[in-house]
């Protein structure tokens, strides 16, 4: 959720027609129509080849609490870790999947996956990567002591063993079509087994450090100040050996301060810039703001079975008083698309079964127009015991606050009161995993994203009884059965068909209130280019693509 990723974060990385420079979509594309004045979308920025001495980057969501690949599940840690620790499979800018540390793979039967590893990979310390390192990296995530955000991905795994110096075999209790795709995330990142054992619980912290194979190596972490990484000159992928010698990360969360730092050149770039910052930067000659297709999904969900929003009639009523066109224009500055459900179409854009997913999405009910009278009838029918709804939002998150203020005005028209509760970032992030932090709340704003290129990864975590993010105890036996069967179906078309059948059912039940899918916003100083502009950056070694343009000092 705010870290909803695709796995346990809402296992939980959507499409806008053709990903290459798409400007909008029409009916049948699998995506909602683009908002008026929507920006042109691109998956990458222009290629640049010049060398760079240093790149100063910002993490607008704040300082990471860990860089351990098993624990990263939010914007800041993933933005850094993606450049340090290579996964077994690599996510591309268009949300397709390519070989990574695993050169190839095969499934000789429905419950067996064989990964053939590259033989030329070395960790930063020069030690060769072997199958034992892969086994250690994957299996530790099932140990409670690790506290991995990916533990649920191992639910169907029977064993993970080295079946050769550079081969790993995974055997499953039952087929699982999500597991392989999840290897593009931190779940599939490989750390050195010996280093993991030595570092213990401190692995991934400022004290314990990391030992990975990525294009940059962690060299310094000054808590509260910065993180520094240096280019790995012996990186196994010669096409992605960094052009930047050094990469430093700062943690500016205040929008005005970040805008000033980017305008002045104190900082070179940032993903996830706000609408206000994007507007100010677009009007300057400091660099370029790029918009890309996104797997981000903003919605509101109940935080307990006793919440008024646990009643689908209340959720539907709020949906009917929310003018999404006005919301996207005024809050997102046009840089978002409406959603029929809570999973954006980019997630399946490059699936072999994309046409099946598109057809299922297009068949969903249209995003409703404002209908206050119908909303009033639904509220009267539901007759909630409480008409005040306490909704959590992160303090300082202006866009989410504006969204809730927008909804608050509509709710008043139908006799409901939205009480906005601003929480500190650590509380906001923690409530997704700590039930005690959800006490006293009825709902929360979710800035989620789907990191695995498969909608099942997100839906299962929210729509099945007892799942990590099903806080309202939503129960639909048909939905649960279809999702379970879809996850156990390895045929892409068969799995997609089952998923769309489940989606059609839960979309009618309104277990959550979809708001919009914001486009990715990236700023690059004029002296550099090359970074991916799509949301796939979160699991790509994006900084390895950066290069100089010759327009400023390197």
XYZ file of N, CA and C in Angstrom, residues 68 70 88 115 131-148 150-155 157-162 168-171 179 183 186-191 193 196:
144
model
N 18.230 -3.759 2.934
C 18.197 -5.210 2.795
C 17.131 -5.553 1.747
N 15.488 -8.049 1.134
C 14.374 -8.822 1.677
C 13.363 -7.941 2.397
N 17.382 -11.834 -9.942
C 17.555 -12.960 -10.853
C 16.949 -12.672 -12.228
N 16.508 -22.590 -12.540
C 17.176 -21.334 -12.887
C 18.633 -21.611 -13.222
N 25.411 -20.764 -6.956
C 24.050 -21.193 -6.626
C 23.794 -21.121 -5.128
N 24.818 -21.346 -4.319
C 24.636 -21.290 -2.861
C 24.213 -19.899 -2.403
N 24.725 -18.865 -3.058
C 24.341 -17.496 -2.706
C 22.870 -17.248 -3.042
N 22.430 -17.787 -4.162
C 21.034 -17.625 -4.567
C 20.115 -18.357 -3.591
N 20.472 -19.571 -3.231
C 19.671 -20.353 -2.291
C 19.568 -19.622 -0.952
N 20.685 -19.113 -0.465
C 20.687 -18.403 0.817
C 19.823 -17.142 0.760
N 19.918 -16.408 -0.353
C 19.172 -15.160 -0.492
C 17.672 -15.396 -0.533
N 17.251 -16.461 -1.206
C 15.826 -16.754 -1.310
C 15.258 -17.371 -0.028
N 15.963 -18.364 0.509
C 15.405 -19.100 1.659
C 15.359 -18.272 2.936
N 16.293 -17.325 3.113
C 16.280 -16.532 4.339
C 15.001 -15.718 4.468
N 14.325 -15.474 3.352
C 13.124 -14.647 3.386
C 11.923 -15.384 3.972
N 12.068 -16.681 4.146
C 11.010 -17.433 4.790
C 11.199 -17.560 6.291
N 12.350 -17.139 6.791
C 12.633 -17.232 8.223
C 12.005 -16.050 8.951
N 11.230 -16.281 9.999
C 10.600 -15.184 10.732
C 11.588 -14.121 11.203
N 12.799 -14.546 11.562
C 13.791 -13.595 12.067
C 14.194 -12.561 11.022
N 14.087 -12.919 9.745
C 14.456 -11.986 8.682
C 13.451 -10.857 8.564
N 12.199 -11.128 8.880
C 11.117 -10.145 8.756
C 11.002 -9.632 7.329
N 11.092 -10.556 6.395
C 11.019 -10.187 4.983
C 9.607 -9.782 4.596
N 8.610 -10.224 1.772
C 8.299 -11.134 0.674
C 7.947 -12.547 1.129
N 7.806 -12.758 2.426
C 7.639 -14.112 2.949
C 6.482 -14.864 2.299
N 5.398 -14.170 1.966
C 4.236 -14.853 1.405
C 4.515 -15.470 0.045
N 5.543 -15.004 -0.632
C 5.879 -15.554 -1.946
C 6.425 -16.972 -1.852
N 6.799 -17.370 -0.660
C 7.337 -18.717 -0.465
C 6.268 -19.702 0.004
N 5.023 -19.270 0.042
C 3.941 -20.098 0.599
C 3.799 -21.442 -0.111
N 6.249 -22.925 -1.851
C 7.566 -23.511 -2.115
C 7.842 -24.681 -1.172
N 8.253 -25.793 -1.751
C 8.615 -26.973 -0.973
C 10.106 -26.971 -0.662
N 10.930 -26.621 -1.658
C 12.374 -26.603 -1.448
C 13.059 -25.724 -2.491
N 14.201 -25.162 -2.098
C 15.065 -24.409 -3.014
C 16.464 -24.965 -2.822
N 17.029 -25.573 -3.834
C 18.321 -26.243 -3.686
C 19.262 -25.919 -4.843
N 20.551 -26.008 -4.546
C 21.568 -25.869 -5.585
C 21.704 -27.218 -6.283
N 19.980 -23.489 -9.823
C 19.110 -23.579 -8.654
C 17.765 -24.158 -9.083
N 17.276 -25.096 -8.311
C 15.981 -25.713 -8.609
C 15.000 -25.426 -7.475
N 13.846 -24.916 -7.857
C 12.775 -24.617 -6.907
C 11.654 -25.627 -7.134
N 11.252 -26.296 -6.078
C 10.140 -27.244 -6.167
C 8.975 -26.708 -5.339
N 5.411 -16.623 -8.678
C 6.756 -16.738 -8.125
C 7.830 -16.266 -9.101
N 10.636 -12.514 -9.141
C 12.100 -12.476 -9.082
C 12.681 -11.199 -9.669
N 12.992 -7.101 -5.114
C 13.964 -7.407 -4.069
C 13.904 -8.845 -3.625
N 12.784 -9.486 -3.839
C 12.649 -10.910 -3.522
C 13.686 -11.728 -4.283
N 13.963 -11.340 -5.519
C 14.903 -12.087 -6.348
C 16.325 -11.563 -6.313
N 16.595 -10.545 -5.488
C 17.949 -9.984 -5.408
C 18.888 -10.960 -4.696
N 20.127 -10.992 -5.151
C 21.092 -11.953 -4.609
C 22.175 -11.243 -3.804
N 22.363 -11.697 -2.573
C 23.423 -11.215 -1.693
C 24.394 -12.367 -1.432
N 26.185 -15.147 0.426
C 25.775 -15.963 1.578
C 26.682 -15.762 2.780
N 25.985 -12.412 4.379
C 24.696 -12.451 5.078
C 24.850 -13.066 6.458
